[in-house]
Amino acid sequence: QVQLVESGGGLVQPGGSLGLSCAASGFIFKFYAMDWYRQTPGKAREFVAAITIGSQPIYVDSVKGRFTISRDNAKNAVYLQMNSLKPEDTAVYYCHTKLNPSSDYWGQGTQVTVSA
């Protein structure tokens, strides 16, 4: 069974840093791109970052230069290092992968709160 489990969320001050982890199981991890999304109440889920099979990163403009996505295929894990955090980064962060065009898989989410 496919499973994605996020961890690392918490409360942090503006300008601070936080690292998120996503542990994957149930599929051959190294053959799939991985993504991070985030969502705040009343708003649509927003793409944050992706990492390709070849470890090429992609970021939404608002986090470029502040966030770094990485993967460790030996550990079946994807990470999101978040630096220079802003209140606008407050959201539930979700790990995601798409195994085929009709099969999206999501983690349970981890709350990141950046105090005003």
mmCIF file of C-alpha atoms in Angstrom:
data_model
loop_
_atom_site.group_PDB
_atom_site.id
_atom_site.type_symbol
_atom_site.label_atom_id
_atom_site.label_comp_id
_atom_site.label_asym_id
_atom_site.label_seq_id
_atom_site.Cartn_x
_atom_site.Cartn_y
_atom_site.Cartn_z
ATOM 1 C CA GLN A 1 0.000 0.000 0.000
ATOM 2 C CA VAL A 2 1.226 3.462 -0.884
ATOM 3 C CA GLN A 3 1.904 5.610 2.151
ATOM 4 C CA LEU A 4 3.334 9.111 2.587
ATOM 5 C CA VAL A 5 4.029 10.383 6.102
ATOM 6 C CA GLU A 6 5.099 13.980 6.726
ATOM 7 C CA SER A 7 6.886 15.219 9.814
ATOM 8 C CA GLY A 8 8.749 18.282 11.041
ATOM 9 C CA GLY A 9 6.053 20.943 11.229
ATOM 10 C CA GLY A 10 5.740 23.338 14.125
ATOM 11 C CA LEU A 11 5.706 26.931 15.311
ATOM 12 C CA VAL A 12 8.543 29.211 14.230
ATOM 13 C CA GLN A 13 9.247 32.962 14.330
ATOM 14 C CA PRO A 14 9.486 35.038 11.142
ATOM 15 C CA GLY A 15 12.975 34.685 9.710
ATOM 16 C CA GLY A 16 13.419 31.278 11.271
ATOM 17 C CA SER A 17 13.956 27.880 9.686
ATOM 18 C CA LEU A 18 12.173 24.559 9.669
ATOM 19 C CA GLY A 19 12.845 21.256 7.914
ATOM 20 C CA LEU A 20 10.075 18.942 6.734
ATOM 21 C CA SER A 21 10.428 15.251 5.905
ATOM 22 C CA CYS A 22 8.233 12.846 3.961
ATOM 23 C CA ALA A 23 8.739 9.114 4.335
ATOM 24 C CA ALA A 24 7.409 7.086 1.405
ATOM 25 C CA SER A 25 6.557 3.410 1.129
ATOM 26 C CA GLY A 26 4.557 1.030 -1.050
ATOM 27 C CA PHE A 27 6.109 1.958 -4.397
ATOM 28 C CA ILE A 28 9.516 2.106 -6.054
ATOM 29 C CA PHE A 29 10.405 5.572 -4.829
ATOM 30 C CA LYS A 30 13.318 6.289 -7.166
ATOM 31 C CA PHE A 31 11.091 5.990 -10.252
ATOM 32 C CA TYR A 32 8.750 8.873 -9.315
ATOM 33 C CA ALA A 33 8.882 12.632 -8.975
ATOM 34 C CA MET A 34 7.850 13.989 -5.573
ATOM 35 C CA ASP A 35 6.116 17.254 -4.674
ATOM 36 C CA TRP A 36 5.258 19.515 -1.755
ATOM 37 C CA TYR A 37 1.989 21.462 -1.634
ATOM 38 C CA ARG A 38 0.506 23.699 1.051
ATOM 39 C CA GLN A 39 -2.988 24.835 1.982
ATOM 40 C CA THR A 40 -4.505 27.454 4.283
ATOM 41 C CA PRO A 41 -8.180 27.511 5.389
ATOM 42 C CA GLY A 42 -10.504 28.806 2.678
ATOM 43 C CA LYS A 43 -7.817 28.782 0.016
ATOM 44 C CA ALA A 44 -6.894 26.378 -2.772
ATOM 45 C CA ARG A 45 -4.057 23.965 -2.312
ATOM 46 C CA GLU A 46 -0.887 25.569 -3.682
ATOM 47 C CA PHE A 47 2.111 23.966 -5.346
ATOM 48 C CA VAL A 48 5.323 24.703 -3.453
ATOM 49 C CA ALA A 49 8.116 22.554 -4.845
ATOM 50 C CA ALA A 50 8.845 19.434 -6.857
ATOM 51 C CA ILE A 51 11.843 17.232 -7.430
ATOM 52 C CA THR A 52 12.220 15.073 -10.513
ATOM 53 C CA ILE A 53 13.498 11.524 -10.804
ATOM 54 C CA GLY A 54 16.858 13.059 -11.721
ATOM 55 C CA SER A 55 16.782 15.337 -8.622
ATOM 56 C CA GLN A 56 16.022 18.507 -10.585
ATOM 57 C CA PRO A 57 14.187 20.987 -8.299
ATOM 58 C CA ILE A 58 11.251 23.213 -9.242
ATOM 59 C CA TYR A 59 9.827 25.962 -6.993
ATOM 60 C CA VAL A 60 6.941 28.376 -6.897
ATOM 61 C CA ASP A 61 8.277 31.944 -7.252
ATOM 62 C CA SER A 62 7.319 32.950 -3.714
ATOM 63 C CA VAL A 63 9.724 30.446 -2.116
ATOM 64 C CA LYS A 64 12.671 30.615 -4.533
ATOM 65 C CA GLY A 65 15.902 31.335 -2.704
ATOM 66 C CA ARG A 66 14.375 30.405 0.661
ATOM 67 C CA PHE A 67 13.242 26.763 0.333
ATOM 68 C CA THR A 68 15.246 23.755 -0.826
ATOM 69 C CA ILE A 69 13.720 20.439 -1.877
ATOM 70 C CA SER A 70 15.864 17.308 -1.888
ATOM 71 C CA ARG A 71 15.472 13.547 -1.985
ATOM 72 C CA ASP A 72 17.314 10.521 -0.670
ATOM 73 C CA ASN A 73 16.377 7.464 -2.711
ATOM 74 C CA ALA A 74 18.231 5.132 -0.337
ATOM 75 C CA LYS A 75 15.922 6.286 2.472
ATOM 76 C CA ASN A 76 12.737 6.662 0.361
ATOM 77 C CA ALA A 77 12.444 10.216 1.626
ATOM 78 C CA VAL A 78 11.864 13.711 0.298
ATOM 79 C CA TYR A 79 12.712 16.836 2.293
ATOM 80 C CA LEU A 80 11.802 20.513 2.293
ATOM 81 C CA GLN A 81 14.224 22.829 4.069
ATOM 82 C CA MET A 82 12.513 26.171 4.726
ATOM 83 C CA ASN A 83 14.613 29.215 5.615
ATOM 84 C CA SER A 84 13.764 32.901 6.107
ATOM 85 C CA LEU A 85 10.190 31.954 6.898
ATOM 86 C CA LYS A 86 7.422 34.528 6.558
ATOM 87 C CA PRO A 87 3.921 34.648 8.091
ATOM 88 C CA GLU A 88 2.582 34.027 4.574
ATOM 89 C CA ASP A 89 4.229 30.585 4.663
ATOM 90 C CA THR A 90 1.799 29.462 7.379
ATOM 91 C CA ALA A 91 -0.114 26.455 6.051
ATOM 92 C CA VAL A 92 -0.568 22.724 6.238
ATOM 93 C CA TYR A 93 2.175 21.209 4.106
ATOM 94 C CA TYR A 94 1.470 18.026 2.148
ATOM 95 C CA CYS A 95 3.747 15.528 0.468
ATOM 96 C CA HIS A 96 2.457 14.270 -2.902
ATOM 97 C CA THR A 97 3.231 11.886 -5.717
ATOM 98 C CA LYS A 98 1.382 10.843 -8.868
ATOM 99 C CA LEU A 99 1.945 7.196 -9.722
ATOM 100 C CA ASN A 100 -0.157 7.353 -12.908
ATOM 101 C CA PRO A 101 -2.520 9.941 -14.450
ATOM 102 C CA SER A 102 -5.432 8.827 -12.233
ATOM 103 C CA SER A 103 -3.588 7.988 -9.005
ATOM 104 C CA ASP A 104 -2.630 10.895 -6.746
ATOM 105 C CA TYR A 105 -1.289 10.100 -3.288
ATOM 106 C CA TRP A 106 -1.100 12.551 -0.397
ATOM 107 C CA GLY A 107 0.311 12.483 3.084
ATOM 108 C CA GLN A 108 -1.758 13.517 6.094
ATOM 109 C CA GLY A 109 -0.146 16.947 6.225
ATOM 110 C CA THR A 110 1.962 18.749 8.797
ATOM 111 C CA GLN A 111 1.151 22.190 10.207
ATOM 112 C CA VAL A 112 3.678 24.997 9.798
ATOM 113 C CA THR A 113 2.887 28.192 11.686
ATOM 114 C CA VAL A 114 5.034 31.310 11.325
ATOM 115 C CA SER A 115 4.070 33.837 13.984
ATOM 116 C CA ALA A 116 3.257 37.402 13.047
#
